[in-house]
Amino acid sequence: MGVPEGFRWGVATAAYQIEGAVGEDGRGPSTWDVFSHTPGRVRDGHTGDVACDHYHRWPEDVALMAGLGVDAYRFSIAWPRVQPSGGGPVNRAGLDFYDRLVDGLLDAGIMPAATLYHWDLPQPLEEAGGWMVRDTAHRFAEFAYLAAERLADRVGMWITLNEPAVVMAYGYALGVFAPGRTLMLDALPTAHHQLLAHGLATTALRARGAREVGLTNHYSPVWAQDAASPDDARAASAFDTLMNRLFTDPVLHGAYPDVTGLGVPDMSAFVRPADLTVIASPVDFLGVNYYQPTRVRAPSEGGALPFDLVDITEYPRTGMGWPIVPDGLASMLRTLRDQYGEALPPLYITENGAAFPDAPGPDGTVDDTPRIAFLDAHIAAMRAAIGEGADVRGYFAWSLLDNFEWAEGYHPRFGLVHVDFATQARTPKRSYAWFRDLIADDRRRGTG
Ligand code: FCB
């Protein structure tokens, strides 16, 4: 099964995971700088201070993308480079970096796809309450406006937020990601304020001439441990509501899913009726990040959440320990169609990929056969879903480079290109050549 005409093949990265240069050209601190420098937060004390040094080596990285033949590159714009304190006038030097990158991409024939928030909140905004407070949404819209003012004439796709569900759950509820707060279900306002930020930013971006605007969510099919158990089914529905539907229903249907009985705070305390209209501003696409399904069972007695997570052990796993279930991608695409029907905009797979413990062999090459198998199976699942009518317009592999994988530091390697973090040497892995050939094949057949 081919992909539709004009399909965009791409690779994805995020600012804090690759750029480094955290103190250069007026960049301010982000929540991730503070978090990674706090002992015990990130494995082995790794930080994004240098990362892949992409801030200086971007021409080499654009050349690597050109060698792959990708149509598009999804990167993120670091808010603390553009507005070091999270508000106020633009730091021109910060935006200059993205200006150069965007021009470099266009010269290489690659469409820039910019994400505005991939988790690096300016630290001063966190100190004022972060995503727990409404004001952050308004600050974000200003940042979006400034970024578009400079770049909208050349950026082809704008993604407001990356995975607001993960920010809520890992950042504010469980505290395993920045900013490390452990509010559990009281983190719910961070969902609303991020979605409000998305809606306000969508309007701001369009006002400055942005063409395609959307947001990227993390999606996971949810499995009840015992399909015959009503309690497990209830737990699965609770997880699905809080992690999938909470971030999609308001955008596409203009209403939150019913959260009564889940133990979350009363939403009327922070949701104003007119907010839903803002959040439901039309989007041109929805970004889907897919890595793995989730299995849950009924919560244990006295549990803080309306579900307990259960390991999925019957599938092979990646280096992250994540089960490899390609059909989960196809089933998620089906579910989105069933749930949202006509309201569902075109989809992009904005992230999909896997970490494996890749190392260069004696001849210097990196043979990452498991990654090739992973990508091949997931792309096949996507093609099958397209064959059944899913409107998927592009696929971005996570990631171009091995990079700073959040709380796991530099241990997991997700790249099509190996990075030696001691020397910054880049070595394309076997999967790089494989992906290059896949793109070229699709193009030859006139479908890509
Ligand atoms: C996603 C993140 C991305 C990357 C992958 C592995 O949740 O959006 O930055 O870390 O996971």
Tab-separated table of N, CA, C and O in Angstrom, residues 141-256:
chain	number	residue	atom	x	y	z
A	141	ALA	N	0.764	32.687	24.063
A	141	ALA	CA	0.208	33.267	22.826
A	141	ALA	C	1.095	34.410	22.334
A	141	ALA	O	1.293	34.585	21.125
A	142	GLU	N	1.663	35.172	23.263
A	142	GLU	CA	2.562	36.266	22.863
A	142	GLU	C	3.828	35.709	22.210
A	142	GLU	O	4.302	36.219	21.198
A	143	PHE	N	4.349	34.669	22.819
A	143	PHE	CA	5.543	34.008	22.251
A	143	PHE	C	5.228	33.487	20.836
A	143	PHE	O	6.019	33.677	19.899
A	144	ALA	N	4.070	32.874	20.687
A	144	ALA	CA	3.677	32.339	19.374
A	144	ALA	C	3.620	33.463	18.340
A	144	ALA	O	4.085	33.316	17.199
A	145	TYR	N	3.076	34.582	18.758
A	145	TYR	CA	2.948	35.737	17.870
A	145	TYR	C	4.339	36.204	17.410
A	145	TYR	O	4.577	36.434	16.224
A	146	LEU	N	5.265	36.306	18.367
A	146	LEU	CA	6.622	36.768	18.047
A	146	LEU	C	7.338	35.800	17.110
A	146	LEU	O	8.026	36.216	16.170
A	147	ALA	N	7.165	34.521	17.367
A	147	ALA	CA	7.831	33.516	16.521
A	147	ALA	C	7.270	33.578	15.102
A	147	ALA	O	8.022	33.542	14.117
A	148	ALA	N	5.944	33.701	15.005
A	148	ALA	CA	5.326	33.725	13.673
A	148	ALA	C	5.664	35.006	12.926
A	148	ALA	O	5.884	34.990	11.707
A	149	GLU	N	5.738	36.093	13.666
A	149	GLU	CA	6.071	37.374	13.042
A	149	GLU	C	7.384	37.258	12.267
A	149	GLU	O	7.539	37.769	11.177
A	150	ARG	N	8.311	36.520	12.842
A	150	ARG	CA	9.633	36.384	12.215
A	150	ARG	C	9.667	35.251	11.191
A	150	ARG	O	10.379	35.337	10.196
A	151	LEU	N	8.926	34.190	11.438
A	151	LEU	CA	9.176	32.962	10.667
A	151	LEU	C	8.002	32.435	9.836
A	151	LEU	O	8.183	31.521	9.033
A	152	ALA	N	6.818	32.998	10.030
A	152	ALA	CA	5.639	32.392	9.371
A	152	ALA	C	5.714	32.437	7.854
A	152	ALA	O	5.071	31.633	7.175
A	153	ASP	N	6.500	33.343	7.313
A	153	ASP	CA	6.615	33.381	5.850
A	153	ASP	C	7.343	32.157	5.305
A	153	ASP	O	7.245	31.853	4.128
A	154	ARG	N	8.062	31.433	6.193
A	154	ARG	CA	8.862	30.296	5.710
A	154	ARG	C	8.587	28.954	6.383
A	154	ARG	O	8.973	27.911	5.862
A	155	VAL	N	7.957	28.986	7.564
A	155	VAL	CA	7.663	27.710	8.249
A	155	VAL	C	6.366	27.134	7.676
A	155	VAL	O	5.347	27.815	7.636
A	156	GLY	N	6.422	25.887	7.226
A	156	GLY	CA	5.261	25.298	6.555
A	156	GLY	C	4.205	24.777	7.505
A	156	GLY	O	3.011	24.779	7.181
A	157	MET	N	4.616	24.287	8.654
A	157	MET	CA	3.660	23.715	9.624
A	157	MET	C	4.017	24.231	11.008
A	157	MET	O	5.196	24.251	11.365
A	158	TRP	N	2.997	24.583	11.772
A	158	TRP	CA	3.195	25.015	13.158
A	158	TRP	C	2.496	24.042	14.085
A	158	TRP	O	1.307	23.766	13.911
A	159	ILE	N	3.223	23.570	15.083
A	159	ILE	CA	2.653	22.695	16.107
A	159	ILE	C	2.740	23.482	17.410
A	159	ILE	O	3.840	23.846	17.840
A	160	THR	N	1.598	23.803	17.985
A	160	THR	CA	1.623	24.636	19.188
A	160	THR	C	2.308	23.904	20.340
A	160	THR	O	3.307	24.359	20.883
A	161	LEU	N	1.741	22.751	20.726
A	161	LEU	CA	2.224	22.034	21.908
A	161	LEU	C	2.643	20.629	21.547
A	161	LEU	O	2.040	20.002	20.675
A	162	ASN	N	3.623	20.114	22.261
A	162	ASN	CA	3.957	18.698	22.162
A	162	ASN	C	3.462	17.962	23.409
A	162	ASN	O	3.898	18.260	24.521
A	163	GLU	N	2.547	17.038	23.204
A	163	GLU	CA	2.125	16.110	24.263
A	163	GLU	C	1.754	16.776	25.589
A	163	GLU	O	2.380	16.499	26.626
A	164	PRO	N	0.733	17.636	25.589
A	164	PRO	CA	0.323	18.235	26.871
A	164	PRO	C	-0.049	17.194	27.936
A	164	PRO	O	0.133	17.464	29.130
A	165	ALA	N	-0.493	16.032	27.531
A	165	ALA	CA	-0.839	14.992	28.517
A	165	ALA	C	0.395	14.546	29.298
A	165	ALA	O	0.327	14.294	30.510
A	166	VAL	N	1.515	14.460	28.600
A	166	VAL	CA	2.746	14.008	29.256
A	166	VAL	C	3.264	15.096	30.202
A	166	VAL	O	3.766	14.810	31.295
A	167	VAL	N	3.112	16.357	29.788
A	167	VAL	CA	3.505	17.459	30.670
A	167	VAL	C	2.679	17.402	31.956
A	167	VAL	O	3.219	17.509	33.067
A	168	MET	N	1.374	17.197	31.809
A	168	MET	CA	0.518	17.110	32.994
A	168	MET	C	0.916	15.910	33.867
A	168	MET	O	1.141	16.065	35.080
A	169	ALA	N	1.008	14.742	33.238
A	169	ALA	CA	1.191	13.513	34.020
A	169	ALA	C	2.611	13.396	34.587
A	169	ALA	O	2.792	13.182	35.791
A	170	TYR	N	3.597	13.539	33.724
A	170	TYR	CA	4.980	13.314	34.172
A	170	TYR	C	5.578	14.533	34.854
A	170	TYR	O	6.397	14.402	35.754
A	171	GLY	N	5.185	15.735	34.364
A	171	GLY	CA	5.776	16.957	34.902
A	171	GLY	C	5.115	17.441	36.185
A	171	GLY	O	5.797	17.826	37.129
A	172	TYR	N	3.772	17.410	36.205
A	172	TYR	CA	3.054	18.025	37.324
A	172	TYR	C	2.360	17.021	38.253
A	172	TYR	O	2.103	17.347	39.406
A	173	ALA	N	2.006	15.842	37.744
A	173	ALA	CA	1.300	14.887	38.608
A	173	ALA	C	2.289	13.956	39.316
A	173	ALA	O	2.261	13.824	40.537
A	174	LEU	N	3.188	13.341	38.535
A	174	LEU	CA	4.101	12.338	39.099
A	174	LEU	C	5.482	12.910	39.427
A	174	LEU	O	6.219	12.332	40.234
A	175	GLY	N	5.846	14.002	38.766
A	175	GLY	CA	7.111	14.682	39.082
A	175	GLY	C	8.360	14.005	38.559
A	175	GLY	O	9.460	14.308	39.018
A	176	VAL	N	8.230	13.133	37.558
A	176	VAL	CA	9.435	12.488	37.022
A	176	VAL	C	10.081	13.297	35.898
A	176	VAL	O	11.210	13.030	35.498
A	177	PHE	N	9.356	14.278	35.374
A	177	PHE	CA	9.900	15.230	34.401
A	177	PHE	C	9.793	16.626	35.009
A	177	PHE	O	9.041	16.838	35.970
A	178	ALA	N	10.499	17.585	34.399
A	178	ALA	CA	10.386	18.977	34.848
A	178	ALA	C	8.923	19.432	34.738
A	178	ALA	O	8.251	19.036	33.787
A	179	PRO	N	8.424	20.206	35.674
A	179	PRO	CA	9.151	20.824	36.786
A	179	PRO	C	9.236	19.950	38.038
A	179	PRO	O	9.684	20.442	39.080
A	180	GLY	N	8.838	18.703	37.956
A	180	GLY	CA	9.023	17.798	39.091
A	180	GLY	C	8.008	17.972	40.204
A	180	GLY	O	8.302	17.678	41.358
A	181	ARG	N	6.812	18.412	39.853
A	181	ARG	CA	5.795	18.571	40.901
A	181	ARG	C	4.989	17.284	41.028
A	181	ARG	O	4.815	16.543	40.073
A	182	THR	N	4.512	17.039	42.245
A	182	THR	CA	3.806	15.772	42.511
A	182	THR	C	2.389	16.058	42.981
A	182	THR	O	1.991	15.712	44.081
A	183	LEU	N	1.631	16.682	42.111
A	183	LEU	CA	0.271	17.099	42.466
A	183	LEU	C	-0.754	15.996	42.244
A	183	LEU	O	-1.932	16.204	42.535
A	184	MET	N	-0.341	14.898	41.684
A	184	MET	CA	-1.255	13.810	41.319
A	184	MET	C	-2.476	14.387	40.578
A	184	MET	O	-2.295	15.180	39.683
A	185	LEU	N	-3.693	14.015	40.966
A	185	LEU	CA	-4.859	14.444	40.175
A	185	LEU	C	-5.114	15.950	40.261
A	185	LEU	O	-5.822	16.514	39.419
A	186	ASP	N	-4.517	16.591	41.251
A	186	ASP	CA	-4.672	18.050	41.335
A	186	ASP	C	-3.918	18.778	40.225
A	186	ASP	O	-3.977	20.011	40.130
A	187	ALA	N	-3.189	18.030	39.394
A	187	ALA	CA	-2.487	18.650	38.256
A	187	ALA	C	-3.447	18.979	37.115
A	187	ALA	O	-3.033	19.562	36.105
A	188	LEU	N	-4.713	18.633	37.247
A	188	LEU	CA	-5.664	18.805	36.139
A	188	LEU	C	-5.678	20.203	35.507
A	188	LEU	O	-5.799	20.314	34.282
A	189	PRO	N	-5.561	21.286	36.285
A	189	PRO	CA	-5.583	22.608	35.621
A	189	PRO	C	-4.492	22.767	34.562
A	189	PRO	O	-4.650	23.558	33.631
A	190	THR	N	-3.407	22.015	34.669
A	190	THR	CA	-2.345	22.149	33.652
A	190	THR	C	-2.837	21.675	32.281
A	190	THR	O	-2.344	22.138	31.258
A	191	ALA	N	-3.806	20.773	32.280
A	191	ALA	CA	-4.390	20.343	30.998
A	191	ALA	C	-5.133	21.516	30.386
A	191	ALA	O	-4.929	21.872	29.214
A	192	HIS	N	-5.977	22.128	31.182
A	192	HIS	CA	-6.792	23.221	30.644
A	192	HIS	C	-5.940	24.412	30.222
A	192	HIS	O	-6.169	24.996	29.156
A	193	HIS	N	-4.973	24.774	31.023
A	193	HIS	CA	-4.183	25.957	30.680
A	193	HIS	C	-3.320	25.705	29.442
A	193	HIS	O	-3.105	26.608	28.632
A	194	GLN	N	-2.842	24.478	29.268
A	194	GLN	CA	-2.106	24.178	28.032
A	194	GLN	C	-3.041	24.235	26.824
A	194	GLN	O	-2.693	24.768	25.773
A	195	LEU	N	-4.238	23.674	26.979
A	195	LEU	CA	-5.176	23.690	25.847
A	195	LEU	C	-5.603	25.117	25.518
A	195	LEU	O	-5.732	25.478	24.337
A	196	LEU	N	-5.802	25.923	26.545
A	196	LEU	CA	-6.124	27.329	26.320
A	196	LEU	C	-4.957	28.005	25.591
A	196	LEU	O	-5.155	28.790	24.655
A	197	ALA	N	-3.746	27.688	26.019
A	197	ALA	CA	-2.548	28.221	25.353
A	197	ALA	C	-2.549	27.830	23.879
A	197	ALA	O	-2.270	28.651	22.995
A	198	HIS	N	-2.894	26.583	23.604
A	198	HIS	CA	-2.971	26.124	22.215
A	198	HIS	C	-3.978	26.958	21.421
A	198	HIS	O	-3.688	27.426	20.309
A	199	GLY	N	-5.164	27.161	22.001
A	199	GLY	CA	-6.214	27.901	21.290
A	199	GLY	C	-5.822	29.351	21.044
A	199	GLY	O	-5.983	29.875	19.934
A	200	LEU	N	-5.293	29.991	22.074
A	200	LEU	CA	-4.886	31.397	21.930
A	200	LEU	C	-3.739	31.521	20.928
A	200	LEU	O	-3.701	32.440	20.106
A	201	ALA	N	-2.811	30.583	20.988
A	201	ALA	CA	-1.660	30.618	20.079
A	201	ALA	C	-2.107	30.376	18.641
A	201	ALA	O	-1.554	30.964	17.703
A	202	THR	N	-3.091	29.528	18.457
A	202	THR	CA	-3.588	29.252	17.103
A	202	THR	C	-4.061	30.552	16.454
A	202	THR	O	-3.723	30.852	15.299
A	203	THR	N	-4.815	31.341	17.218
A	203	THR	CA	-5.300	32.628	16.708
A	203	THR	C	-4.123	33.566	16.435
A	203	THR	O	-4.071	34.234	15.399
A	204	ALA	N	-3.166	33.609	17.369
A	204	ALA	CA	-2.009	34.502	17.213
A	204	ALA	C	-1.181	34.106	15.985
A	204	ALA	O	-0.731	34.963	15.217
A	205	LEU	N	-0.986	32.815	15.801
A	205	LEU	CA	-0.199	32.341	14.653
A	205	LEU	C	-0.878	32.732	13.343
A	205	LEU	O	-0.243	33.230	12.417
A	206	ARG	N	-2.176	32.497	13.282
A	206	ARG	CA	-2.897	32.822	12.042
A	206	ARG	C	-2.859	34.327	11.779
A	206	ARG	O	-2.738	34.754	10.626
A	207	ALA	N	-2.934	35.109	12.867
A	207	ALA	CA	-2.898	36.573	12.696
A	207	ALA	C	-1.577	37.008	12.069
A	207	ALA	O	-1.520	38.041	11.399
A	208	ARG	N	-0.528	36.249	12.283
A	208	ARG	CA	0.767	36.578	11.692
A	208	ARG	C	1.051	35.771	10.426
A	208	ARG	O	2.190	35.667	9.998
A	209	GLY	N	0.033	35.165	9.869
A	209	GLY	CA	0.176	34.546	8.550
A	209	GLY	C	0.601	33.088	8.534
A	209	GLY	O	0.983	32.565	7.485
A	210	ALA	N	0.542	32.413	9.691
A	210	ALA	CA	0.901	30.982	9.701
A	210	ALA	C	-0.103	30.211	8.842
A	210	ALA	O	-1.297	30.478	8.897
A	211	ARG	N	0.410	29.263	8.082
A	211	ARG	CA	-0.455	28.507	7.177
A	211	ARG	C	-1.068	27.311	7.891
A	211	ARG	O	-2.195	27.358	8.321
A	212	GLU	N	-0.351	26.241	8.064
A	212	GLU	CA	-0.939	25.055	8.701
A	212	GLU	C	-0.650	25.081	10.193
A	212	GLU	O	0.509	25.164	10.601
A	213	VAL	N	-1.687	24.992	11.008
A	213	VAL	CA	-1.530	25.037	12.462
A	213	VAL	C	-2.233	23.834	13.092
A	213	VAL	O	-3.362	23.495	12.718
A	214	GLY	N	-1.558	23.199	14.045
A	214	GLY	CA	-2.179	22.073	14.749
A	214	GLY	C	-1.493	21.844	16.083
A	214	GLY	O	-0.680	22.659	16.518
A	215	LEU	N	-1.856	20.758	16.743
A	215	LEU	CA	-1.133	20.402	17.964
A	215	LEU	C	-0.821	18.912	17.921
A	215	LEU	O	-1.424	18.163	17.149
A	216	THR	N	0.165	18.535	18.726
A	216	THR	CA	0.587	17.138	18.761
A	216	THR	C	0.256	16.532	20.110
A	216	THR	O	0.632	17.078	21.149
A	217	ASN	N	-0.467	15.434	20.073
A	217	ASN	CA	-0.774	14.700	21.300
A	217	ASN	C	-0.066	13.356	21.326
A	217	ASN	O	0.258	12.785	20.288
A	218	HIS	N	0.127	12.889	22.544
A	218	HIS	CA	0.625	11.541	22.758
A	218	HIS	C	-0.612	10.643	22.790
A	218	HIS	O	-1.538	10.909	23.547
A	219	TYR	N	-0.647	9.606	21.965
A	219	TYR	CA	-1.810	8.715	21.964
A	219	TYR	C	-1.384	7.285	22.264
A	219	TYR	O	-0.402	6.788	21.719
A	220	SER	N	-2.164	6.659	23.122
A	220	SER	CA	-1.883	5.279	23.483
A	220	SER	C	-3.194	4.510	23.568
A	220	SER	O	-4.091	4.899	24.314
A	221	PRO	N	-3.320	3.418	22.793
A	221	PRO	CA	-4.484	2.570	22.993
A	221	PRO	C	-4.440	1.995	24.406
A	221	PRO	O	-3.347	1.684	24.902
A	222	VAL	N	-5.576	1.885	25.043
A	222	VAL	CA	-5.600	1.444	26.442
A	222	VAL	C	-6.240	0.062	26.540
A	222	VAL	O	-7.345	-0.152	26.032
A	223	TRP	N	-5.558	-0.847	27.184
A	223	TRP	CA	-6.044	-2.217	27.345
A	223	TRP	C	-6.373	-2.472	28.813
A	223	TRP	O	-5.548	-2.206	29.693
A	224	ALA	N	-7.564	-3.015	29.048
A	224	ALA	CA	-7.904	-3.458	30.405
A	224	ALA	C	-7.198	-4.785	30.645
A	224	ALA	O	-7.139	-5.639	29.759
A	225	GLN	N	-6.646	-4.953	31.840
A	225	GLN	CA	-5.946	-6.217	32.108
A	225	GLN	C	-6.867	-7.414	31.893
A	225	GLN	O	-6.518	-8.358	31.218
A	226	ASP	N	-8.053	-7.344	32.490
A	226	ASP	CA	-9.023	-8.427	32.320
A	226	ASP	C	-10.237	-7.831	31.616
A	226	ASP	O	-11.012	-7.086	32.222
A	227	ALA	N	-10.367	-8.177	30.347
A	227	ALA	CA	-11.422	-7.558	29.540
A	227	ALA	C	-12.805	-7.852	30.106
A	227	ALA	O	-13.759	-7.105	29.867
A	228	ALA	N	-12.921	-8.941	30.879
A	228	ALA	CA	-14.238	-9.309	31.414
A	228	ALA	C	-14.530	-8.632	32.749
A	228	ALA	O	-15.628	-8.770	33.290
A	229	SER	N	-13.561	-7.930	33.283
A	229	SER	CA	-13.775	-7.315	34.598
A	229	SER	C	-14.295	-5.887	34.453
A	229	SER	O	-13.611	-5.025	33.878
A	230	PRO	N	-15.486	-5.589	34.972
A	230	PRO	CA	-16.009	-4.223	34.876
A	230	PRO	C	-15.092	-3.212	35.567
A	230	PRO	O	-14.958	-2.080	35.106
A	231	ASP	N	-14.437	-3.617	36.650
A	231	ASP	CA	-13.549	-2.682	37.350
A	231	ASP	C	-12.331	-2.335	36.483
A	231	ASP	O	-11.896	-1.185	36.422
A	232	ASP	N	-11.784	-3.344	35.817
A	232	ASP	CA	-10.643	-3.083	34.929
A	232	ASP	C	-11.093	-2.238	33.732
A	232	ASP	O	-10.360	-1.353	33.274
A	233	ALA	N	-12.290	-2.502	33.238
A	233	ALA	CA	-12.801	-1.712	32.107
A	233	ALA	C	-12.970	-0.258	32.528
A	233	ALA	O	-12.646	0.664	31.771
A	234	ARG	N	-13.451	-0.057	33.746
A	234	ARG	CA	-13.601	1.314	34.253
A	234	ARG	C	-12.233	2.009	34.364
A	234	ARG	O	-12.082	3.176	34.037
A	235	ALA	N	-11.252	1.266	34.815
A	235	ALA	CA	-9.895	1.820	34.935
A	235	ALA	C	-9.355	2.200	33.550
A	235	ALA	O	-8.726	3.258	33.376
A	236	ALA	N	-9.618	1.343	32.559
A	236	ALA	CA	-9.148	1.626	31.191
A	236	ALA	C	-9.824	2.881	30.663
A	236	ALA	O	-9.181	3.742	30.040
A	237	SER	N	-11.101	2.998	30.937
A	237	SER	CA	-11.816	4.176	30.465
A	237	SER	C	-11.307	5.435	31.171
A	237	SER	O	-11.183	6.500	30.556
A	238	ALA	N	-10.954	5.318	32.458
A	238	ALA	CA	-10.421	6.473	33.200
A	238	ALA	C	-9.094	6.918	32.587
A	238	ALA	O	-8.863	8.111	32.365
A	239	PHE	N	-8.230	5.957	32.285
A	239	PHE	CA	-6.932	6.309	31.689
A	239	PHE	C	-7.140	6.966	30.325
A	239	PHE	O	-6.539	8.004	30.012
A	240	ASP	N	-8.031	6.362	29.527
A	240	ASP	CA	-8.304	6.891	28.191
A	240	ASP	C	-8.851	8.318	28.277
A	240	ASP	O	-8.465	9.201	27.501
A	241	THR	N	-9.735	8.552	29.241
A	241	THR	CA	-10.311	9.891	29.409
A	241	THR	C	-9.231	10.901	29.777
A	241	THR	O	-9.148	11.976	29.185
A	242	LEU	N	-8.396	10.551	30.753
A	242	LEU	CA	-7.436	11.528	31.284
A	242	LEU	C	-6.222	11.740	30.380
A	242	LEU	O	-5.636	12.822	30.380
A	243	MET	N	-5.825	10.716	29.623
A	243	MET	CA	-4.592	10.845	28.836
A	243	MET	C	-4.828	11.036	27.330
A	243	MET	O	-3.984	11.607	26.652
A	244	ASN	N	-5.946	10.536	26.814
A	244	ASN	CA	-6.214	10.693	25.376
A	244	ASN	C	-7.312	11.730	25.122
A	244	ASN	O	-7.099	12.744	24.473
A	245	ARG	N	-8.511	11.451	25.671
A	245	ARG	CA	-9.672	12.260	25.282
A	245	ARG	C	-9.661	13.673	25.856
A	245	ARG	O	-10.149	14.602	25.214
A	246	LEU	N	-9.102	13.827	27.043
A	246	LEU	CA	-9.057	15.150	27.682
A	246	LEU	C	-8.358	16.168	26.778
A	246	LEU	O	-8.633	17.364	26.843
A	247	PHE	N	-7.448	15.692	25.938
A	247	PHE	CA	-6.628	16.581	25.116
A	247	PHE	C	-7.104	16.632	23.662
A	247	PHE	O	-6.493	17.298	22.844
A	248	THR	N	-8.166	15.907	23.352
A	248	THR	CA	-8.659	15.884	21.977
A	248	THR	C	-10.106	16.342	21.888
A	248	THR	O	-10.458	17.135	21.018
A	249	ASP	N	-10.957	15.875	22.798
A	249	ASP	CA	-12.375	16.268	22.763
A	249	ASP	C	-12.559	17.780	22.733
A	249	ASP	O	-13.324	18.294	21.916
A	250	PRO	N	-11.894	18.535	23.635
A	250	PRO	CA	-12.149	19.980	23.623
A	250	PRO	C	-11.683	20.651	22.338
A	250	PRO	O	-12.297	21.605	21.891
A	251	VAL	N	-10.615	20.123	21.727
A	251	VAL	CA	-10.103	20.727	20.491
A	251	VAL	C	-11.042	20.416	19.321
A	251	VAL	O	-11.357	21.281	18.509
A	252	LEU	N	-11.515	19.186	19.241
A	252	LEU	CA	-12.305	18.780	18.068
A	252	LEU	C	-13.815	18.843	18.307
A	252	LEU	O	-14.581	18.991	17.362
A	253	HIS	N	-14.244	18.725	19.549
A	253	HIS	CA	-15.678	18.742	19.855
A	253	HIS	C	-16.092	19.946	20.691
A	253	HIS	O	-17.275	20.122	20.973
A	254	GLY	N	-15.133	20.712	21.153
A	254	GLY	CA	-15.472	21.901	21.947
A	254	GLY	C	-16.026	21.592	23.328
A	254	GLY	O	-16.691	22.428	23.937
A	255	ALA	N	-15.754	20.392	23.844
A	255	ALA	CA	-16.253	20.039	25.184
A	255	ALA	C	-15.299	19.049	25.835
A	255	ALA	O	-14.693	18.222	25.145
A	256	TYR	N	-15.191	19.135	27.139
A	256	TYR	CA	-14.374	18.153	27.865
A	256	TYR	C	-15.142	16.843	28.019
A	256	TYR	O	-16.367	16.856	28.113
